[in-house]
XYZ file of C-alpha atoms in Angstrom:
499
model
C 109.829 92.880 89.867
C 112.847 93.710 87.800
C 114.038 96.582 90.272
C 114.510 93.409 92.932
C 116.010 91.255 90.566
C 118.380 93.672 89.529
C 119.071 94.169 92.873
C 119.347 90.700 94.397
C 121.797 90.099 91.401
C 124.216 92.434 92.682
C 123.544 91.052 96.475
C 124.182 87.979 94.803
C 127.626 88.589 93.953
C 128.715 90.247 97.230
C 127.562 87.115 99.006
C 130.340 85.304 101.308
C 131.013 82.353 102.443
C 127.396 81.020 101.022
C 126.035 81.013 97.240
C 121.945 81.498 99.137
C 120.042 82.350 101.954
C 118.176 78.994 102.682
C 118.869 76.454 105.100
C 121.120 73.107 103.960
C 118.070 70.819 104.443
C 114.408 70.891 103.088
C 111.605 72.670 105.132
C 110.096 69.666 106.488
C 113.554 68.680 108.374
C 113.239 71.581 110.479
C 109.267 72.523 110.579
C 106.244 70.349 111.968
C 104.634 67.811 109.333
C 101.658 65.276 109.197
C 103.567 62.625 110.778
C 105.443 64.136 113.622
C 102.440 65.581 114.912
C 100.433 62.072 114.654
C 103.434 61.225 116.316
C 102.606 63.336 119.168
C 99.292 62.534 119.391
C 99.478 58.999 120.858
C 97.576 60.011 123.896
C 93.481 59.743 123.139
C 93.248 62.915 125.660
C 96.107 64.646 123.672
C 93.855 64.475 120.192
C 90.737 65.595 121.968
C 92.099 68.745 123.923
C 94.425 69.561 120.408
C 91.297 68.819 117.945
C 88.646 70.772 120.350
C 91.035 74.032 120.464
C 91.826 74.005 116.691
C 88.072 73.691 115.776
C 87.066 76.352 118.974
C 89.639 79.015 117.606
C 87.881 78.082 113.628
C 84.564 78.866 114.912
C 85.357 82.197 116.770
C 86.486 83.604 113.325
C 84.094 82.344 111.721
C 81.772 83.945 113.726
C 83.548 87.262 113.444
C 83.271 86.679 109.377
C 79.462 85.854 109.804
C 78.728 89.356 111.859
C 80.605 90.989 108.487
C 78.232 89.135 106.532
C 81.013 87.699 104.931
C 80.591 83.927 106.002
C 77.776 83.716 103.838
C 79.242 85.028 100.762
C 82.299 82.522 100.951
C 79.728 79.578 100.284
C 78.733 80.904 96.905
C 82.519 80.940 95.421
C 81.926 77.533 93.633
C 78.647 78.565 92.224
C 80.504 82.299 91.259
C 82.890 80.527 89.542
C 80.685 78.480 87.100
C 78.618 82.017 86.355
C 81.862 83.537 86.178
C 83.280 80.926 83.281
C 79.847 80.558 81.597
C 79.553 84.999 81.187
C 80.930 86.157 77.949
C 80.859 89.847 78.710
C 83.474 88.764 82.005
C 87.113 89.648 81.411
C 88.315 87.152 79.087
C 92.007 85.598 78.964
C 94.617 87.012 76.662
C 94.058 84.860 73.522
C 97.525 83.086 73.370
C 99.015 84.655 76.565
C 100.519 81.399 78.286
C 99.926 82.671 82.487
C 97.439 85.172 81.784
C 94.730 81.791 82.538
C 93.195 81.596 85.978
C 93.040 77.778 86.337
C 91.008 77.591 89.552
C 89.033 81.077 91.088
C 88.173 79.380 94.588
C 92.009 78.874 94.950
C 92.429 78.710 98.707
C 88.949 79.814 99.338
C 87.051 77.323 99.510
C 86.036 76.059 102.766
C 84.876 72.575 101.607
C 87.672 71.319 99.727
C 87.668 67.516 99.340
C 90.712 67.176 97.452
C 92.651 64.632 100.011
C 95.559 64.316 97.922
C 96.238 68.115 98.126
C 96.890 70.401 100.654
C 93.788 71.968 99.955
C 91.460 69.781 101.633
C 89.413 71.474 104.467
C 85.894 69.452 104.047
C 86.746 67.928 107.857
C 87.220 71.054 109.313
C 84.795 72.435 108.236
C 82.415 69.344 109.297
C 83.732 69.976 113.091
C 83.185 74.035 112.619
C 79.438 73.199 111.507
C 79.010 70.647 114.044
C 78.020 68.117 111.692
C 80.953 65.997 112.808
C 82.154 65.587 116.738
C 85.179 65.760 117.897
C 85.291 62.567 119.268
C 84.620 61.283 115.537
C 88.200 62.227 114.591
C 89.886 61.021 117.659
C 89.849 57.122 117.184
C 93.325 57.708 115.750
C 96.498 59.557 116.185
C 96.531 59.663 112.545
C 92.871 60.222 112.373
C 93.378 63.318 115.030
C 96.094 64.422 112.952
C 94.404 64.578 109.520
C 91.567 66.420 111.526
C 93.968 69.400 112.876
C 95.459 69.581 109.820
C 91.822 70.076 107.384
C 91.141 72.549 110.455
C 94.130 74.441 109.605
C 93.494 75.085 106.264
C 89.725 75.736 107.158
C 90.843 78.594 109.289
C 93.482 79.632 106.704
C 90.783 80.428 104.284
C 88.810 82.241 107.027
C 92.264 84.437 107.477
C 92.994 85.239 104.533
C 89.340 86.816 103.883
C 89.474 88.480 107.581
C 93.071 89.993 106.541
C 91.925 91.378 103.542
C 88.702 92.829 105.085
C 90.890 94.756 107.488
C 92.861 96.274 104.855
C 89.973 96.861 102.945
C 88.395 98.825 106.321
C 91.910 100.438 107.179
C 92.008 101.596 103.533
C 88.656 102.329 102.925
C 88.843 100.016 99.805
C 86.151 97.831 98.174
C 87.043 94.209 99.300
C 87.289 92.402 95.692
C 90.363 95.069 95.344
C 92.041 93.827 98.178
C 91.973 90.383 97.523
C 92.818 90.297 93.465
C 95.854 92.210 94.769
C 96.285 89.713 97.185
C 95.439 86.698 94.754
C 97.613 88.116 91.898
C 100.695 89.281 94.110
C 101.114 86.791 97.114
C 99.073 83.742 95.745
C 96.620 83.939 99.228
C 99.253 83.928 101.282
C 98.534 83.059 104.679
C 101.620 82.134 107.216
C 101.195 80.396 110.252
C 101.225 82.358 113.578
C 104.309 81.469 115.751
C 103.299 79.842 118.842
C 101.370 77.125 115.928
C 104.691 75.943 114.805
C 105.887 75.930 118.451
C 102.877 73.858 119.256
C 103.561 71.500 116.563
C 101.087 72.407 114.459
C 102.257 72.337 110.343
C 101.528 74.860 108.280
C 99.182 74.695 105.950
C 101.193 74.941 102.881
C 104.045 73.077 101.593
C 104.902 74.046 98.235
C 104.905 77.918 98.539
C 107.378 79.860 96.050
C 109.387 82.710 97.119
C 108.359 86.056 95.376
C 112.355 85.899 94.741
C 112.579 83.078 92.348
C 116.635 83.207 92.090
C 119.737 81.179 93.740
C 119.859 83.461 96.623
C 116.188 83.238 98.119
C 115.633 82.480 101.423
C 113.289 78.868 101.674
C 109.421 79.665 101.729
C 107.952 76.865 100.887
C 105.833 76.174 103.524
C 105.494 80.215 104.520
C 108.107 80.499 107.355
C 110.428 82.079 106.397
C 113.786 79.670 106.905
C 117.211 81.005 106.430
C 120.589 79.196 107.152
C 121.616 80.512 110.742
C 124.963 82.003 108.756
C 123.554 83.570 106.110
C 125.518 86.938 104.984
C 125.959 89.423 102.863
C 129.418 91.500 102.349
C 128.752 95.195 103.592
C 125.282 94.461 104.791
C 123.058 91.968 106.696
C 125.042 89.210 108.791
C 122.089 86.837 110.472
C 124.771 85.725 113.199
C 125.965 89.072 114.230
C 122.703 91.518 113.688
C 120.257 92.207 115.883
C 117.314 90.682 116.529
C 115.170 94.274 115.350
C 117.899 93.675 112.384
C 116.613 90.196 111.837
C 113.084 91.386 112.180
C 112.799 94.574 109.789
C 114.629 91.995 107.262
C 112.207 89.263 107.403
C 109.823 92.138 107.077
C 111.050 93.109 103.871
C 110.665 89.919 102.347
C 107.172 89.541 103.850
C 106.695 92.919 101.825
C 107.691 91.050 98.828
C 105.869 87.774 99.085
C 102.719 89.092 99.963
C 102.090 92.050 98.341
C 105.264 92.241 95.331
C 106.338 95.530 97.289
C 109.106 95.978 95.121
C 109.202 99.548 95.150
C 109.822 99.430 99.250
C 112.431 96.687 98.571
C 114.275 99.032 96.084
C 114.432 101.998 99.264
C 117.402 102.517 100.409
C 118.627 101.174 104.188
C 117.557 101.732 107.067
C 114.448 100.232 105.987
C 112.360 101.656 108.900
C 113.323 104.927 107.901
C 112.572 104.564 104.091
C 109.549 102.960 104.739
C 108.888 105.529 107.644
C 109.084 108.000 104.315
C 107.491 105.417 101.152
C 104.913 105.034 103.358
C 103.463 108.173 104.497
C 103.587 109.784 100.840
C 101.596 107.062 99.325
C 99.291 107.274 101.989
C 99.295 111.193 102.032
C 98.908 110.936 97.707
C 96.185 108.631 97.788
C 93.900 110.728 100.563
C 94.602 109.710 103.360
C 94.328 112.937 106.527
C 96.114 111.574 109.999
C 93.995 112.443 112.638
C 94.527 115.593 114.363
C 97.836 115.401 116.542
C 99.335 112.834 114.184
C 101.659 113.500 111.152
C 101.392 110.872 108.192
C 104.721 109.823 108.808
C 104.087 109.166 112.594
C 100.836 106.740 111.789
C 103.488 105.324 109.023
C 106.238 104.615 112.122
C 103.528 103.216 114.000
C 102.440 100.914 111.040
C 106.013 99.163 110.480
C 106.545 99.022 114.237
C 103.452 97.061 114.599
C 104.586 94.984 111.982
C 108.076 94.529 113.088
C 107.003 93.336 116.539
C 104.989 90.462 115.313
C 107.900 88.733 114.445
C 109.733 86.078 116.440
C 112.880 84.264 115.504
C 112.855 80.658 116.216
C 115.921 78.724 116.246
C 115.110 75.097 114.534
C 117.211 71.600 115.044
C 117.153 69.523 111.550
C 118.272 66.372 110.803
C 122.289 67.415 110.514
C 121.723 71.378 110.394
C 120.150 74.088 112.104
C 118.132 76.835 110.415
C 116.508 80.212 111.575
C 112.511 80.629 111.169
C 111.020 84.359 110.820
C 107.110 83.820 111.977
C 104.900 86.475 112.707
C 103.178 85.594 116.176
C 100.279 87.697 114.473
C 99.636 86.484 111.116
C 96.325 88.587 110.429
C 98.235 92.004 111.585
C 101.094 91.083 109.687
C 99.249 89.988 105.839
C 96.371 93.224 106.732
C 99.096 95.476 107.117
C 101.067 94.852 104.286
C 98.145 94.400 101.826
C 97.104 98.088 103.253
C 100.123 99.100 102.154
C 100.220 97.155 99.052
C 96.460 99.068 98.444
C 97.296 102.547 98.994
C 100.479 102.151 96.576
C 98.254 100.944 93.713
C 96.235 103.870 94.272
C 98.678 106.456 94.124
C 99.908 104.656 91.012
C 96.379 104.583 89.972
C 96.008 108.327 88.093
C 96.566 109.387 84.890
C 98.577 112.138 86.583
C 100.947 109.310 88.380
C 101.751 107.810 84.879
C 101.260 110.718 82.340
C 102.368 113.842 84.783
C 101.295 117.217 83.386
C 98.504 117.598 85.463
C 96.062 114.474 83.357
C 92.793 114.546 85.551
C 91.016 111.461 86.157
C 92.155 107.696 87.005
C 93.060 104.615 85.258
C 91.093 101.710 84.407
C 91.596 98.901 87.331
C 93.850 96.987 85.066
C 96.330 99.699 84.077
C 96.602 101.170 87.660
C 97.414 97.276 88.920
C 99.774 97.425 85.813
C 101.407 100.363 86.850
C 101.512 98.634 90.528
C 102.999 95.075 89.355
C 105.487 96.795 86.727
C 106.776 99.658 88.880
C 107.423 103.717 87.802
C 110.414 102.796 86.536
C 108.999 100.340 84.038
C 106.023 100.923 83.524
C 107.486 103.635 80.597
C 109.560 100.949 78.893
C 106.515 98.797 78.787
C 103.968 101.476 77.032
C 106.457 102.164 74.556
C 106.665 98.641 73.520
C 103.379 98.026 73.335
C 103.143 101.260 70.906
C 105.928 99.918 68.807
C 103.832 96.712 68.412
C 100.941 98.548 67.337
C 102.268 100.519 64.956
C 103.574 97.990 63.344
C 100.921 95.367 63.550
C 98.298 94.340 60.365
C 95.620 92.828 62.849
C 92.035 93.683 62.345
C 91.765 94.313 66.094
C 92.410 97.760 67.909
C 93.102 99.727 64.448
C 91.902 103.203 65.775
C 95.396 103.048 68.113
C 97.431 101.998 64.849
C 95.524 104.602 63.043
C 96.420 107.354 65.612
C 99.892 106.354 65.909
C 100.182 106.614 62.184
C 98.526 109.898 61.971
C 101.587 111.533 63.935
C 104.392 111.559 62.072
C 106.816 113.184 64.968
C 105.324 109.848 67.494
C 106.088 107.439 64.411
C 110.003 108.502 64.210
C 110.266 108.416 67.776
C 109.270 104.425 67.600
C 111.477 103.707 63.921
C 114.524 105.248 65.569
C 114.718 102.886 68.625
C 112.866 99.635 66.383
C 116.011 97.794 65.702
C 117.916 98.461 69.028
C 114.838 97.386 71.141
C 113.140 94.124 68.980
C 116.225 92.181 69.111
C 116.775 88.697 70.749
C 118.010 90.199 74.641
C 119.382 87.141 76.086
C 121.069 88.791 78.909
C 120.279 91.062 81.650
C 122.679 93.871 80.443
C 120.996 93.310 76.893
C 117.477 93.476 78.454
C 118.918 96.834 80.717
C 119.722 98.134 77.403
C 117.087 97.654 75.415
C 114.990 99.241 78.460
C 116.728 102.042 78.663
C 116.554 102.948 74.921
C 112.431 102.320 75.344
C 112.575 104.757 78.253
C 114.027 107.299 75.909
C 110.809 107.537 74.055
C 108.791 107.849 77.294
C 108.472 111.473 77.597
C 107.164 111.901 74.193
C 104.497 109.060 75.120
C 103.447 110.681 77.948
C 102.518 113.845 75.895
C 101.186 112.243 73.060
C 98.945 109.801 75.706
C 97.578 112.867 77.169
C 95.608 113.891 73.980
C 91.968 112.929 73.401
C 91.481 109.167 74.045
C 94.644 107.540 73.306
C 94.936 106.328 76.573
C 91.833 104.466 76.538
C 93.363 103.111 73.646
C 96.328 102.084 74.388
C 94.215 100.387 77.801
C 92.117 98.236 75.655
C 95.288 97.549 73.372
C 97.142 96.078 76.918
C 94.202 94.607 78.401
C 92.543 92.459 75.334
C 95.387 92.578 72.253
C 96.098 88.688 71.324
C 99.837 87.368 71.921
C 100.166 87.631 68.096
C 99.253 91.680 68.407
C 101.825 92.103 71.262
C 103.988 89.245 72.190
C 106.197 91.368 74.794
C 106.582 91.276 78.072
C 104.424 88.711 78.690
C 105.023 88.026 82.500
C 103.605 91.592 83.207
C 100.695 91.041 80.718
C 99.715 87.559 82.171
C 99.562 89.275 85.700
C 97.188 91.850 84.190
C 95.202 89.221 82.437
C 94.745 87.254 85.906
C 93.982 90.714 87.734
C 91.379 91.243 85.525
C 89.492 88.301 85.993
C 90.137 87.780 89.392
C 88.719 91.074 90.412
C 85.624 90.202 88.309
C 84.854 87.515 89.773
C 85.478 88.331 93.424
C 83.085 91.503 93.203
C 80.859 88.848 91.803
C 81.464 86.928 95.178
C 81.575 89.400 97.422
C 80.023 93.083 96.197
């Protein structure tokens, strides 16, 4: 995540004529909410032919789930999570580690969610799905109708998101738990509406989405359309009046990239993006396994893969209260979240060897945390990290993880490489170019890690020392160690759902 920042700190001060990307107005002044579409159910017909296609389009996925055998293992997720909470030998939290706490594991998965006062709440759909409501049940009432379409949405949401990630999983050949704590960790579940929903009135099923790009210039994502302000700009580069709409498009894409998946490596590629990724693309693919079919090149199938992609969005111009705004909506959700967690898969896994993180020809791959911590922190960080984290250890006095102290001690070459940067890199950094310095001088150290990782077990080490060490052990770069804490869990407990 740095790279981005970095980078949307420089795009940040080349802006013109506007200090951000988003819209002058909240979300819900330009997309459709609860009470405009009661509003536009006044007509008893109306709710019955809007309720009846909501619920018909629910039950065709979940039919398609239920031939994967997948429909079945959804109901268990409340009972997985109280095994998962009550097993000691699960992946625990970071003792200490504020973030590195899952609060809720059924998070947007469960399909009878009661919780009215949330956006969460799904138990009505699901009712109508099951049959054990009728459709004419929820139609005494515009707002009735309303509340019905809306629980539907969500109800199908969850059955998306599960459906996207199995046809990663299948296009990747990866085990499904994978996919989704990528998915989970990364993009938060995210599911956007499908284009001709919002034209048809329909909200979406979120309202209090983040962007991936939490600073002044991010485009508005709250409710997962992606909303910018129809003269959004940036000196030397993208102009939303003037480009074109593939412009528009392979932009939107990009941030898609980000928000689902934290693609900040393809973000960091240099323009044209469909190009770069044409290039990112095919080598991770090609690294991790992957043989095109005869008659096909990797980069081809990787062309094919962004066009596909690409073409799903549709720009919809949006009245407000006293602005206008741009939307970005895919008109194919599922293609749009499966192909990017695909992508998001096959980049973890060429991150995922020793030989991607140590070079020299290491055999063998990392533990699941360490190749999703090599994913979320990025090759160009991941160096700075490791070194910190051996800094910490040789200095700590814990009783935990001594045999990594003990090694680190033992080599008197590794032990001056770590004194000689301590003061310049354990310093209060309060601002970026302090933090860009004190990365750099880590990074010096990095090659000498690498070698000295490579011997005997040290690795495993230095795993466990990431994975378990208390906040008090290692209190460093604690975003990136939350995120691994999450992972960790998360992917426990989802092959506990779904394995």
């Amino acid at each position: 995540m740095q790279i981005v920042i970095s980078a949307l700190e420089h795009l940040q001060a080349a802006l013109k004529g506007r200090g951000a990307l988003a819209p002058d107005e909240p979300a819900t002044a330009y997309l459709p909410t609860s009470a405009r579409l009661a509003a536009s159910l006044s007509a008893p017909a109306e709710r019955t032919r809007v309720v009846t296609e909501r619920r018909d389009a629910a039950m065709q996925r979940l039919a398609q789930l239920d031939g994967l055998g997948l429909a079945v293992k959804l109901g268990t997720v409340r009972a997985a999570e109280q095994a998962q909470r009550a097993d000691a030998g699960a992946p625990q939290p970071i003792v200490g580690l504020d973030g590195g706490q899952v609060r809720s594991f059924i998070e947007w998965l469960a399909l009878d969610n009661t919780l009215e006062s949330s956006q969460r709440a799904n138990h009505i759909g699901r009712d109508l799905v099951l049959g054990v409501r009728a459709v004419a049940s929820v139609c005494g009432s515009a707002d009735a109708a309303a509340q019905a379409v809306m629980h539907l949405r969500r109800f199908d949401d969850v059955l998306c998101r599960v459906q996207a990630a199995q046809i990663a999983a299948s296009a990747t050949d990866t085990p499904l738990p994978e996919v989704l704590a990528l998915y989970r960790v990364e993009g938060d579940l995210a599911m956007p509406p499908s284009a001709p929903s919002i034209g048809d009135g329909i909200p979406s099923g979120r309202f209090d989405a983040l962007s991936s790009i939490a600073i002044e210039i991010s485009p508005d994502m709250s409710h997962l359309v992606l909303l910018l302000h129809p003269a959004a700009r940036v000196a030397g580069g993208f102009d939303l009046a003037s480009s074109s709409d593939e412009a528009i498009h392979e932009a939107a894409l990009l941030y898609w990239c980000l928000q689902i998946a934290g693609l900040d490596e393809l973000i960091a590629q240099p323009a044209p993006s469909s190009a770069s990724f044409k290039t990112w693309s095919a080598a991770n693919w090609t690294a991790a396994g992957a043989v095109p079919p005869a008659g096909s090149t990797a980069q081809q199938l990787a062309e094919r893969r962004w066009r596909a992609m690409r073409e799903t969005m549709r720009i919809v111009a949006l009245a407000g209260t006293r602005s206008s705004a741009l939307a970005i909506v895919p008109d194919d959700p599922l293609l749009l979240v499966a192909g990017v967690l695909a992508e998001g898969v096959m980049l973890r896994r060429r991150l995922g060897t020793r030989a991607s993180l140590l070079g020299g020809g290491a055999a063998g791959d990392l533990s699941a945390g360490m190749q999703y911590l090599h994913y979320h922190a990025g090759a160009d960080y991941i160096g700075a990290l490791i070194v910190r984290a051996l800094l910490a250890s040789l200095r700590g006095h814990g009783l935990g993880h001594v045999a990594l102290r003990q090694a680190l001690r033992a080599d008197l070459p590794m032990t001056d490489n770590l004194a000689n940067i301590e003061t310049a890199v354990t310093g209060p950094a309060p601002r970026r170019a302090d933090r860009d310095r004190q990365t750099a001088t880590l990074l010096t150290v990095w090659p000498a890690a690498q070698l000295w990782l490579r011997d005997g077990n040290r690795l495993d080490l230095l795993t466990r020392f990431l994975e378990d060490a208390k906040r008090e052990d290692l209190d460093t770069w604690r975003a990136h160690r939350g995120n691994l804490s999450r992972y960790r869990q998360l992917l426990s407990y989802y092959q506990r759902v779904f394995s």
